[in-house]
Amino acid sequence: MQKVGFIFDLDGVIVDTAKYHYLAWKKLANELGFDFTDSQNELFKGVSRKRCLEILLDIGGVNATQEQFDRWMVEKNEDYLAYIDKMDDSEILPDVVKILNFLKGNSIPIALGSASKNARPILEKVGLLDYFDYIVDGNSVTKAKPDPEVFLIAAENMGLEPENCVVFEDALAGIEAANLAGMTSIGIGETDVLSEADYNFNDFTEIDLNFMNNLLNSN
Ligand code: BG6
Ligand code: MG
């Protein structure tokens, strides 16, 4: 068996923080005089904070000076962090811990590959930080998903070739990044949206340990 490593996205894969991002963006939109809907929030999945604000201002038809733009980035993040501060292990998505324990039990390297600059505090809050051998997050990358940079850095940290890495992702941009990196991609969420993934599941409760064993043996 080849050595294999697993890379997890954070938001929408390990925890459902998309709802907190949404509430914080919606508050800013409302302050600026327009609405921001749940379905528009789909566009924000896997997308960097800066790019999200650019899209939000486009939606509202708002022009911003650099100073306003920077201030709104900070304001949104402060609101988001207030939600994060209240998080605990009850917010870990179902059966994530089952998969992490399976990987740890088989001494498989585990990395985080997230666009978020808040990844570490979130993992700490929900008590999962110690599972991760490597954290590659929004502070470590220069190019956003669908660029494969975040996952390639994770593979390099694990000392593995990309083809021996498996990625769990809930965003289309993330599946595209994993595919561009030459990794095995697993979509967590709606198959329609994530149809480019090598495998699709609605959530981790659908992933059994036979499937995981097969992945280990086929890599
Ligand atoms: C991604 C989320 O994981 O992180 C995006 O899917 C978010 O919605 C991005 O914009 C950046 O997150 P943060 O925490 O750095 O603002
Ligand atoms: Mg995500």
XYZ file of N, CA and C and ligand atoms in Angstrom, residues 9-13 45-46 145 169-171, ligand 2:
34
model
N -11.388 20.300 3.800
C -11.832 21.683 3.848
C -12.490 21.881 5.229
N -12.673 23.106 5.657
C -13.245 23.348 6.992
C -14.735 23.725 6.933
N -14.994 24.939 6.397
C -16.363 25.472 6.397
C -17.251 24.614 5.497
N -18.302 24.022 6.058
C -19.221 23.211 5.266
C -18.840 21.742 5.195
N -17.635 21.409 5.663
C -17.208 20.000 5.680
C -17.090 19.514 7.133
N -19.271 30.293 -1.080
C -18.642 29.085 -0.526
C -17.265 28.845 -1.130
N -16.272 28.710 -0.288
C -14.909 28.444 -0.739
C -14.176 29.685 -1.237
N -8.875 29.124 -4.112
C -9.523 28.053 -4.866
C -10.391 28.702 -5.953
N -14.437 18.136 0.181
C -14.808 19.533 -0.144
C -16.318 19.698 -0.303
N -16.842 20.857 0.098
C -18.276 21.129 -0.101
C -18.509 22.205 -1.156
N -17.431 22.820 -1.677
C -17.599 23.923 -2.640
C -17.117 23.491 -4.022
Mg -16.124 24.827 2.364
